[in-house]
Coordinates of N, CA and C and ligand atoms in Angstrom, one line a residue:
M68 N 101.6 92.4 115.1 CA 100.4 92.7 114.3 C 99.6 91.4 114.1
A69 N 98.3 91.6 114.1 CA 97.4 90.4 113.9 C 97.6 89.8 112.6
E70 N 97.3 88.5 112.6 CA 97.4 87.7 111.3 C 96.4 88.3 110.3
L71 N 96.8 88.3 109.0 CA 95.9 88.7 107.9 C 95.2 87.5 107.4
L72 N 93.8 87.6 107.2 CA 93.0 86.5 106.7 C 92.9 86.6 105.2
E73 N 92.5 85.5 104.6 CA 92.2 85.5 103.2 C 90.9 86.3 103.0
M74 N 90.8 87.0 101.9 CA 89.6 87.7 101.5 C 88.5 86.7 101.2
P75 N 87.2 87.0 101.4 CA 86.2 86.0 101.0 C 86.3 85.8 99.5
T76 N 85.9 84.6 99.0 CA 85.9 84.3 97.6 C 84.5 84.0 97.1
D77 N 83.5 84.0 97.9 CA 82.2 83.6 97.5 C 81.4 84.8 97.0
W78 N 81.9 85.4 95.9 CA 81.2 86.6 95.3 C 81.6 86.7 93.9
T79 N 80.8 87.4 93.1 CA 81.1 87.5 91.6 C 81.2 88.9 91.2
R80 N 80.6 89.9 91.9 CA 80.6 91.3 91.4 C 81.1 92.2 92.5
A81 N 82.1 93.0 92.1 CA 82.6 94.1 93.0 C 82.5 95.4 92.3
L82 N 82.3 96.4 93.1 CA 82.3 97.8 92.6 C 83.3 98.6 93.5
A83 N 84.3 99.2 92.9 CA 85.2 100.1 93.6 C 84.8 101.5 93.5
I84 N 84.6 102.2 94.6 CA 84.2 103.6 94.6 C 85.2 104.4 95.3
V85 N 85.9 105.3 94.6 CA 87.0 106.1 95.2 C 86.8 107.5 94.8
A86 N 87.5 108.4 95.5 CA 87.4 109.8 95.3 C 88.1 110.2 93.9
H87 N 89.2 109.7 93.6 CA 90.0 110.2 92.5 C 90.6 109.1 91.6
P88 N 90.8 109.5 90.3 CA 91.6 108.7 89.5 C 93.0 108.5 90.2
D89 N 93.5 107.4 90.2 CA 94.7 106.9 90.8 C 94.5 106.2 92.2
D90 N 93.4 106.5 92.9 CA 93.2 105.9 94.2 C 93.3 104.4 94.2
M91 N 92.8 103.8 93.2 CA 92.8 102.3 93.1 C 94.2 101.8 92.8
E92 N 95.0 102.6 92.1 CA 96.3 102.1 91.5 C 97.4 102.1 92.5
Y93 N 97.2 102.7 93.7 CA 98.3 102.6 94.7 C 98.2 101.4 95.6
G94 N 97.9 100.3 95.0 CA 97.9 99.0 95.7 C 96.7 98.1 95.4
A95 N 95.5 98.7 95.4 CA 94.3 97.8 95.3 C 94.2 97.2 93.9
A96 N 94.7 97.9 92.9 CA 94.5 97.4 91.5 C 95.2 96.1 91.3
S97 N 96.3 95.8 92.0 CA 96.9 94.5 91.9 C 96.0 93.4 92.4
A98 N 95.2 93.7 93.4 CA 94.2 92.7 93.9 C 93.0 92.6 92.8
V99 N 92.7 93.7 92.3 CA 91.6 93.7 91.2 C 92.1 92.8 90.1
A100 N 93.3 92.9 89.7 CA 93.9 92.1 88.6 C 93.7 90.6 88.9
A101 N 94.0 90.3 90.2 CA 93.8 88.9 90.6 C 92.4 88.4 90.5
W102 N 91.5 89.3 90.9 CA 90.0 89.0 90.9 C 89.5 88.8 89.4
T103 N 89.9 89.7 88.6 CA 89.4 89.6 87.2 C 90.0 88.4 86.5
A104 N 91.2 88.1 86.9 CA 91.9 86.9 86.3 C 91.1 85.6 86.7
E105 N 90.4 85.7 87.8 CA 89.6 84.5 88.2 C 88.2 84.6 87.6
G106 N 87.9 85.6 86.8 CA 86.6 85.7 86.1 C 85.6 86.5 86.9
R107 N 86.0 87.2 87.9 CA 85.1 88.0 88.6 C 84.9 89.4 87.9
E108 N 83.8 90.0 88.1 CA 83.5 91.3 87.5 C 83.7 92.4 88.4
V109 N 84.5 93.4 88.0 CA 84.8 94.5 88.8 C 84.5 95.8 88.0
A110 N 83.8 96.8 88.6 CA 83.6 98.1 87.9 C 84.2 99.2 88.8
Y111 N 84.5 100.3 88.2 CA 85.1 101.4 89.0 C 84.1 102.6 88.9
L112 N 84.0 103.3 90.0 CA 83.2 104.5 90.1 C 84.1 105.6 90.7
M113 N 84.4 106.7 90.0 CA 85.2 107.8 90.5 C 84.3 108.9 91.0
V114 N 84.4 109.4 92.2 CA 83.5 110.4 92.6 C 83.9 111.8 92.0
S115 N 85.2 112.0 91.7 CA 85.6 113.2 91.0 C 86.4 112.8 89.8
R116 N 86.8 113.7 89.0 CA 87.7 113.5 87.8 C 89.1 113.8 88.1
G117 N 89.4 114.1 89.4 CA 90.8 114.3 89.8 C 91.3 115.6 89.2
E118 N 90.4 116.6 89.0 CA 90.9 117.8 88.2 C 91.7 118.7 89.0
A119 N 91.8 118.6 90.3 CA 92.7 119.4 91.2 C 94.0 118.8 91.5
G120 N 94.3 117.7 90.8 CA 95.5 116.9 91.2 C 96.8 117.3 90.6
I121 N 96.9 118.2 89.6 CA 98.1 118.6 89.0 C 98.3 120.1 89.0
D122 N 99.3 120.5 89.8 CA 99.5 121.9 90.0 C 99.7 122.7 88.8
T123 N 100.3 122.2 87.8 CA 100.6 123.0 86.5 C 99.5 122.9 85.5
L124 N 98.4 122.2 85.8 CA 97.3 122.2 84.8 C 96.0 122.7 85.5
T125 N 95.3 123.5 84.7 CA 94.0 124.0 85.2 C 93.0 122.8 85.3
P126 N 92.0 122.9 86.2 CA 91.1 121.8 86.2 C 90.4 121.5 84.9
A127 N 90.2 122.5 84.1 CA 89.6 122.2 82.8 C 90.5 121.4 81.9
E128 N 91.8 121.7 82.0 CA 92.8 120.9 81.2 C 93.0 119.5 81.8
C129 N 93.0 119.5 83.1 CA 93.3 118.3 83.8 C 92.3 117.2 83.8
A130 N 91.0 117.5 83.9 CA 90.0 116.5 84.1 C 89.9 115.5 82.9
P131 N 89.9 115.9 81.7 CA 89.9 114.9 80.6 C 91.1 114.0 80.5
L132 N 92.3 114.6 80.9 CA 93.5 113.8 80.9 C 93.5 112.7 81.9
R133 N 93.0 113.1 83.1 CA 93.0 112.2 84.2 C 91.9 111.1 84.0
E134 N 90.8 111.5 83.4 CA 89.8 110.6 83.1 C 90.3 109.5 82.1
A135 N 91.0 110.0 81.1 CA 91.6 109.1 80.1 C 92.6 108.1 80.7
E136 N 93.4 108.7 81.6 CA 94.4 107.8 82.2 C 93.8 106.8 83.1
Q137 N 92.7 107.2 83.8 CA 92.0 106.2 84.6 C 91.4 105.1 83.8
I138 N 90.8 105.4 82.7 CA 90.1 104.4 81.9 C 91.2 103.4 81.3
A139 N 92.3 104.0 80.9 CA 93.4 103.1 80.4 C 94.0 102.2 81.6
S140 N 94.1 102.8 82.7 CA 94.6 102.1 83.9 C 93.7 101.0 84.3
A141 N 92.4 101.2 84.3 CA 91.4 100.2 84.6 C 91.5 99.0 83.6
A142 N 91.6 99.4 82.4 CA 91.7 98.3 81.3 C 92.8 97.4 81.5
V143 N 93.9 97.9 82.1 CA 95.1 97.0 82.3 C 94.8 95.9 83.3
V144 N 93.9 96.1 84.3 CA 93.6 95.1 85.3 C 92.2 94.5 85.0
G145 N 91.8 94.6 83.7 CA 90.6 93.8 83.3 C 89.3 94.5 83.7
V146 N 89.3 95.8 83.9 CA 88.1 96.6 84.3 C 87.7 97.5 83.1
D147 N 86.5 97.2 82.5 CA 86.1 98.0 81.4 C 84.9 98.9 81.6
Q148 N 84.4 98.9 82.9 CA 83.4 99.9 83.2 C 84.0 100.9 84.2
V149 N 84.2 102.1 83.8 CA 84.7 103.2 84.6 C 83.7 104.3 84.5
E150 N 83.1 104.7 85.6 CA 82.2 105.8 85.6 C 82.7 107.0 86.5
F151 N 82.3 108.2 86.2 CA 82.7 109.4 86.9 C 81.5 110.1 87.4
L152 N 81.5 110.5 88.6 CA 80.5 111.4 89.1 C 81.2 112.8 89.1
D153 N 80.5 113.8 89.2 CA 81.1 115.1 89.0 C 81.2 115.9 90.3
H154 N 81.5 115.2 91.4 CA 81.8 116.0 92.6 C 83.1 116.7 92.5
P155 N 83.3 117.8 93.1 CA 84.5 118.6 92.9 C 85.7 118.1 93.6
D156 N 86.7 117.8 92.9 CA 88.0 117.3 93.4 C 88.5 118.2 94.5
G157 N 88.9 117.7 95.6 CA 89.5 118.5 96.7 C 88.5 119.0 97.7
V158 N 87.3 119.2 97.3 CA 86.2 119.7 98.2 C 85.0 118.8 98.1
I159 N 85.2 117.5 98.0 CA 84.0 116.6 98.0 C 83.4 116.6 99.4
E160 N 82.0 116.8 99.3 CA 81.3 116.9 100.6 C 80.6 115.5 100.9
G161 N 80.9 115.0 102.1 CA 80.2 113.8 102.5 C 78.7 114.2 102.8
G162 N 77.9 113.3 103.2 CA 76.5 113.6 103.5 C 75.6 113.0 102.5
V163 N 74.3 113.5 102.7 CA 73.2 112.9 102.0 C 73.3 113.0 100.4
P164 N 73.7 114.1 99.9 CA 73.7 114.1 98.4 C 74.7 113.1 97.8
L165 N 75.9 113.0 98.5 CA 76.8 112.0 98.0 C 76.3 110.6 98.2
R166 N 75.7 110.3 99.4 CA 75.1 109.0 99.6 C 74.1 108.7 98.6
R167 N 73.3 109.6 98.2 CA 72.3 109.4 97.2 C 72.9 109.0 95.8
D168 N 73.9 109.7 95.4 CA 74.6 109.3 94.2 C 75.2 107.9 94.3
L169 N 75.8 107.6 95.4 CA 76.5 106.3 95.6 C 75.4 105.2 95.7
A170 N 74.3 105.4 96.4 CA 73.3 104.4 96.5 C 72.7 104.0 95.1
A171 N 72.6 105.1 94.3 CA 72.0 104.8 92.9 C 73.0 103.9 92.1
A172 N 74.3 104.2 92.3 CA 75.3 103.4 91.5 C 75.3 102.0 92.1
I173 N 75.2 101.8 93.4 CA 75.2 100.5 94.0 C 73.9 99.7 93.5
R174 N 72.8 100.4 93.4 CA 71.6 99.7 93.0 C 71.7 99.3 91.5
R175 N 72.4 100.1 90.7 CA 72.6 99.7 89.3 C 73.6 98.5 89.2
H176 N 74.7 98.6 89.9 CA 75.8 97.6 89.7 C 75.5 96.3 90.5
R177 N 74.8 96.4 91.6 CA 74.4 95.2 92.5 C 75.7 94.4 92.9
P178 N 76.7 95.1 93.5 CA 77.9 94.3 93.9 C 77.7 93.6 95.2
E179 N 78.4 92.5 95.4 CA 78.4 91.9 96.7 C 79.6 92.4 97.6
L180 N 80.6 92.9 96.9 CA 81.8 93.5 97.5 C 82.0 94.9 97.0
I181 N 82.2 95.8 97.9 CA 82.5 97.2 97.5 C 83.9 97.4 98.0
V182 N 84.8 98.0 97.2 CA 86.1 98.4 97.6 C 86.2 99.9 97.6
T183 N 86.8 100.5 98.7 CA 87.0 101.9 98.7 C 88.3 102.2 99.4
L184 N 88.8 103.4 99.4 CA 90.1 103.7 100.0 C 89.9 104.0 101.4
N185 N 90.9 103.7 102.2 CA 90.9 104.0 103.6 C 90.3 105.4 104.0
P186 N 89.2 105.4 104.7 CA 88.6 106.7 105.2 C 89.1 107.1 106.5
R187 N 90.0 106.4 107.1 CA 90.4 106.7 108.5 C 91.3 108.0 108.5
E188 N 91.6 108.5 109.6 CA 92.3 109.8 109.7 C 93.7 109.7 109.2
H189 N 94.3 108.5 109.2 CA 95.7 108.3 108.8 C 95.8 107.1 107.9
F190 N 96.8 107.2 107.1 CA 97.3 106.0 106.4 C 98.3 105.3 107.3
R191 N 99.1 106.1 108.0 CA 100.1 105.6 109.0 C 100.2 106.7 110.1
P192 N 100.7 106.3 111.2 CA 100.9 107.2 112.3 C 101.7 108.4 111.9
G193 N 101.2 109.6 112.3 CA 102.0 110.8 111.9 C 101.6 111.5 110.6
G194 N 100.7 110.8 109.9 CA 100.2 111.5 108.6 C 98.8 111.9 108.8
W195 N 98.2 112.5 107.8 CA 96.8 112.9 107.8 C 96.2 112.6 106.5
N196 N 95.1 111.8 106.5 CA 94.4 111.4 105.2 C 93.7 112.6 104.6
S197 N 93.4 112.6 103.3 CA 92.8 113.7 102.7 C 91.3 113.8 103.0
A198 N 90.8 115.0 102.9 CA 89.4 115.3 103.2 C 88.5 114.4 102.2
D199 N 88.9 114.4 101.0 CA 88.1 113.6 100.0 C 88.1 112.1 100.3
H200 N 89.2 111.6 100.7 CA 89.2 110.1 101.0 C 88.3 109.8 102.3
R201 N 88.4 110.7 103.2 CA 87.6 110.5 104.5 C 86.1 110.6 104.1
A202 N 85.8 111.7 103.4 CA 84.3 111.9 103.0 C 83.8 110.8 102.2
V203 N 84.5 110.4 101.2 CA 84.0 109.3 100.3 C 83.9 108.0 101.0
G204 N 85.0 107.6 101.7 CA 84.9 106.3 102.4 C 83.7 106.2 103.3
E205 N 83.5 107.2 104.1 CA 82.4 107.2 105.0 C 81.0 107.1 104.3
A206 N 80.9 107.9 103.2 CA 79.7 107.8 102.4 C 79.5 106.5 101.8
V207 N 80.6 105.8 101.4 CA 80.4 104.5 100.8 C 79.9 103.5 101.8
L208 N 80.4 103.5 103.0 CA 80.0 102.6 104.0 C 78.5 102.8 104.3
D209 N 78.1 104.1 104.3 CA 76.6 104.4 104.6 C 75.8 104.0 103.4
A210 N 76.2 104.3 102.2 CA 75.4 104.1 101.0 C 75.3 102.6 100.7
A211 N 76.2 101.8 101.1 CA 76.2 100.3 101.0 C 74.9 99.8 101.7
V212 N 74.6 100.5 102.8 CA 73.4 100.1 103.5 C 72.1 100.8 103.0
D213 N 72.3 102.0 102.6 CA 71.1 102.8 102.1 C 70.5 102.1 100.9
A214 N 71.4 101.5 100.0 CA 71.0 100.9 98.8 C 70.0 99.8 99.0
G215 N 70.0 99.2 100.1 CA 69.1 98.0 100.4 C 67.8 98.4 100.9
N216 N 67.6 99.7 101.3 CA 66.4 100.1 102.0 C 65.5 100.9 101.0
R217 N 64.3 100.3 100.7 CA 63.5 100.9 99.6 C 63.0 102.3 100.0
W218 N 63.0 102.6 101.3 CA 62.4 103.9 101.8 C 63.5 105.0 101.9
I219 N 64.8 104.6 101.5 CA 65.8 105.6 101.5 C 66.1 105.9 100.0
F220 N 66.0 107.1 99.6 CA 66.1 107.6 98.2 C 65.1 106.8 97.3
P221 N 63.8 106.8 97.7 CA 62.8 106.0 97.0 C 62.5 106.4 95.6
E222 N 62.8 107.7 95.3 CA 62.6 108.2 94.0 C 63.5 107.5 92.9
Q223 N 64.6 106.8 93.4 CA 65.4 106.1 92.5 C 64.7 104.8 92.0
L224 N 63.7 104.4 92.7 CA 63.0 103.1 92.4 C 61.8 103.2 91.5
D225 N 61.6 104.4 91.0 CA 60.4 104.6 90.1 C 60.5 103.9 88.8
G226 N 61.8 103.8 88.3 CA 62.0 103.1 87.0 C 62.4 101.7 87.2
D227 N 63.6 101.4 86.6 CA 64.0 100.0 86.6 C 64.8 99.5 87.8
L228 N 65.2 100.5 88.6 CA 66.1 100.1 89.8 C 65.3 99.5 90.9
E229 N 65.9 98.5 91.5 CA 65.3 97.9 92.7 C 66.3 98.1 93.9
P230 N 65.8 98.0 95.1 CA 66.7 98.1 96.2 C 67.7 96.9 96.1
W231 N 69.0 97.2 96.6 CA 70.0 96.1 96.5 C 70.5 95.9 97.9
P232 N 70.0 94.9 98.6 CA 70.5 94.6 100.0 C 71.6 93.6 100.0
G233 N 72.3 93.5 98.8 CA 73.2 92.4 98.6 C 74.7 92.7 98.9
V234 N 75.0 93.9 99.3 CA 76.4 94.2 99.6 C 76.7 93.5 100.9
R235 N 77.7 92.6 100.9 CA 78.0 91.8 102.1 C 79.3 92.4 102.8
W236 N 80.1 93.0 102.0 CA 81.4 93.5 102.6 C 81.8 94.8 101.9
V237 N 82.4 95.7 102.7 CA 83.1 96.8 102.2 C 84.6 96.7 102.6
A238 N 85.5 96.7 101.6 CA 86.9 96.5 101.8 C 87.6 97.8 101.7
L239 N 88.3 98.2 102.8 CA 89.0 99.5 102.8 C 90.4 99.2 102.5
A240 N 90.9 99.8 101.3 CA 92.2 99.6 100.9 C 93.1 100.5 101.6
A241 N 94.4 100.1 101.9 CA 95.4 100.9 102.5 C 95.0 101.4 103.9
S242 N 94.2 100.6 104.6 CA 93.8 100.9 106.0 C 95.0 100.6 106.9
P243 N 95.2 101.4 108.0 CA 96.2 101.1 109.0 C 95.7 99.9 109.9
Q244 N 94.4 99.6 109.7 CA 93.8 98.5 110.5 C 93.5 97.3 109.7
A245 N 94.4 96.9 108.7 CA 94.1 95.8 107.8 C 93.8 94.5 108.5
T246 N 92.8 93.8 108.0 CA 92.4 92.5 108.6 C 92.6 91.4 107.6
H247 N 92.6 91.7 106.3 CA 92.6 90.7 105.2 C 93.6 91.0 104.1
A248 N 93.9 90.1 103.3 CA 94.8 90.3 102.2 C 94.5 89.4 101.0
V249 N 95.1 89.9 99.9 CA 95.0 89.1 98.6 C 96.5 88.9 98.2
D250 N 96.8 87.7 97.8 CA 98.1 87.3 97.2 C 98.2 88.0 95.8
T251 N 99.1 88.9 95.7 CA 99.3 89.6 94.4 C 100.6 89.3 93.8
T252 N 101.2 88.2 94.2 CA 102.5 87.8 93.6 C 102.4 87.7 92.1
E253 N 101.3 87.1 91.6 CA 101.2 86.9 90.1 C 100.8 88.2 89.4
T254 N 100.2 89.1 90.1 CA 99.6 90.3 89.4 C 100.4 91.6 89.7
M255 N 101.5 91.5 90.4 CA 102.3 92.7 90.7 C 102.7 93.5 89.5
E256 N 103.1 92.8 88.4 CA 103.5 93.5 87.2 C 102.3 94.2 86.6
T257 N 101.2 93.6 86.6 CA 100.0 94.2 86.1 C 99.6 95.4 86.9
G258 N 99.7 95.3 88.2 CA 99.5 96.5 89.1 C 100.4 97.6 88.8
I259 N 101.7 97.3 88.5 CA 102.6 98.4 88.2 C 102.3 99.0 86.9
A260 N 101.9 98.2 85.9 CA 101.5 98.7 84.6 C 100.3 99.6 84.7
S261 N 99.4 99.2 85.6 CA 98.2 100.0 85.8 C 98.5 101.4 86.4
L262 N 99.3 101.4 87.4 CA 99.7 102.7 88.0 C 100.4 103.6 87.0
L263 N 101.2 102.9 86.2 CA 102.0 103.7 85.2 C 101.2 104.4 84.1
E264 N 99.9 103.9 84.0 CA 99.0 104.6 83.0 C 98.7 106.1 83.5
H265 N 98.9 106.3 84.8 CA 98.7 107.7 85.3 C 100.0 108.5 85.0
R266 N 100.5 108.5 83.8 CA 101.8 109.0 83.5 C 101.9 110.6 83.7
T267 N 100.9 111.2 83.3 CA 100.8 112.7 83.4 C 100.9 113.1 84.9
Y268 N 100.1 112.4 85.7 CA 100.0 112.6 87.1 C 101.4 112.3 87.8
I269 N 101.9 111.2 87.5 CA 103.2 110.8 88.1 C 104.3 111.7 87.7
T270 N 104.3 112.1 86.4 CA 105.4 113.0 86.0 C 105.3 114.3 86.7
A271 N 104.1 114.8 87.0 CA 104.0 116.1 87.7 C 104.3 115.9 89.2
L272 N 104.2 114.7 89.7 CA 104.4 114.5 91.1 C 105.8 114.3 91.5
T273 N 106.6 113.7 90.6 CA 108.0 113.4 91.0 C 109.0 113.5 89.9
D274 N 110.2 113.7 90.2 CA 111.3 113.8 89.2 C 111.8 112.4 88.9
V275 N 111.4 111.4 89.7 CA 111.9 110.0 89.5 C 111.3 109.5 88.2
D276 N 112.0 108.7 87.5 CA 111.5 108.0 86.3 C 110.2 107.3 86.7
P277 N 109.1 107.5 85.9 CA 107.8 106.9 86.3 C 107.8 105.4 86.6
E278 N 108.5 104.7 85.8 CA 108.5 103.2 86.0 C 109.2 102.9 87.3
T279 N 110.3 103.5 87.6 CA 111.0 103.3 88.8 C 110.1 103.7 90.0
Y280 N 109.5 104.8 89.9 CA 108.6 105.3 91.0 C 107.5 104.3 91.2
A281 N 106.8 103.9 90.2 CA 105.6 102.9 90.3 C 106.1 101.6 90.9
R282 N 107.2 101.1 90.4 CA 107.7 99.8 90.8 C 108.1 99.8 92.3
E283 N 108.9 100.9 92.7 CA 109.4 100.9 94.0 C 108.2 101.1 95.0
F284 N 107.3 102.0 94.7 CA 106.2 102.3 95.6 C 105.4 101.1 95.8
L285 N 105.0 100.4 94.8 CA 104.1 99.3 94.9 C 104.8 98.1 95.5
A286 N 106.0 97.8 95.1 CA 106.7 96.6 95.6 C 107.1 96.8 97.0
N287 N 107.4 98.0 97.5 CA 107.7 98.2 98.9 C 106.5 97.8 99.8
F288 N 105.4 98.4 99.4 CA 104.2 98.1 100.3 C 103.8 96.6 100.1
A289 N 103.8 96.1 98.9 CA 103.3 94.7 98.7 C 104.3 93.7 99.4
T290 N 105.5 94.1 99.5 CA 106.5 93.2 100.1 C 106.2 93.1 101.6
A291 N 106.0 94.3 102.2 CA 105.7 94.4 103.6 C 104.4 93.6 104.0
S292 N 103.4 93.8 103.1 CA 102.1 93.1 103.3 C 102.3 91.6 103.1
G293 N 103.1 91.2 102.1 CA 103.4 89.8 101.8 C 104.1 89.1 103.0
E294 N 105.0 89.9 103.7 CA 105.6 89.3 104.8 C 104.6 88.9 105.9
R295 N 103.6 89.8 106.1 CA 102.6 89.5 107.1 C 101.7 88.3 106.6
F296 N 101.5 88.2 105.3 CA 100.5 87.3 104.8 C 101.1 86.0 104.4
G297 N 102.4 85.9 104.3 CA 103.1 84.7 103.9 C 103.2 84.4 102.4
T298 N 103.2 85.5 101.7 CA 103.3 85.4 100.2 C 104.4 86.5 99.8
R299 N 104.9 86.4 98.6 CA 105.9 87.3 98.2 C 105.3 88.7 98.2
Y300 N 104.2 88.9 97.5 CA 103.5 90.2 97.5 C 102.1 90.0 98.0
A301 N 101.5 91.1 98.6 CA 100.1 91.0 98.9 C 99.6 92.5 99.0
T302 N 98.3 92.6 98.8 CA 97.5 93.8 99.0 C 96.6 93.6 100.2
T303 N 96.6 94.5 101.1 CA 95.7 94.3 102.3 C 94.5 95.2 102.3
F304 N 93.5 94.7 103.0 CA 92.2 95.4 103.2 C 91.7 95.3 104.6
E305 N 91.1 96.3 105.1 CA 90.3 96.2 106.3 C 88.9 95.8 105.8
L306 N 88.4 94.7 106.2 CA 87.1 94.2 105.7 C 86.0 94.5 106.7
I307 N 85.0 95.2 106.3 CA 83.9 95.5 107.1 C 82.7 94.6 106.6
T308 N 82.2 93.8 107.5 CA 81.1 92.9 107.1 C 79.8 93.6 107.5
L309 N 78.9 93.7 106.5 CA 77.7 94.4 106.8 C 76.7 93.5 107.4
A310 N 75.9 94.0 108.3 CA 74.9 93.2 109.0 C 73.8 92.8 107.9
G311 N 73.4 91.5 107.9 CA 72.5 91.1 106.9 C 71.1 91.6 107.1
Ligands
LIG107 ZN1 93.0 110.2 96.2

């Protein structure tokens, strides 16, 4: 496998845009903890409230629980801005309406770096990625460019918003084609604590003790990534550099 490069460090604001509560916590949050510890600003935008994520709870019961768990989880890694769009969990549609919502958020937050979850067909060979992850990731990549063009979604610019052509990179977490990595040796425990905040979700997902589950899942991936990156633990990203 190719060598993993250091992530760029010449940025101050990142926006993470993912389909569901918990998408950031399966690895990326350990990197977020490293960034916020360095004084960088990171905000989260959830495209859905994850309301279809727990078999035993109706969406109406589930949405507020998952929202609260996501807010608590973000706080653990130093993120205090968590926003939710109300696209329907499980059947998020890519395309222009989603790009419009994401472009508006990007114009408000003005990030240099956007983080999203792997939109490719697989996380690893033999698996299949979810429809929501594929739709959201692709829309994020498109909206990162839309946000800079004043003639795309121009109605958003009638008030205080300005075009934001400043997104320099989109980092795809958990990509099978990772190119870059962040040393998460110092923030692994924070990342585990962040995943553990999704306690209702994890308890419904597995009979394994939640702490054991979170620790083993994150440490296994981070160890394998760290072996490639030359650190004890690492989080990898596929970094897409946008044309200026
Ligand atoms: Zn997800």
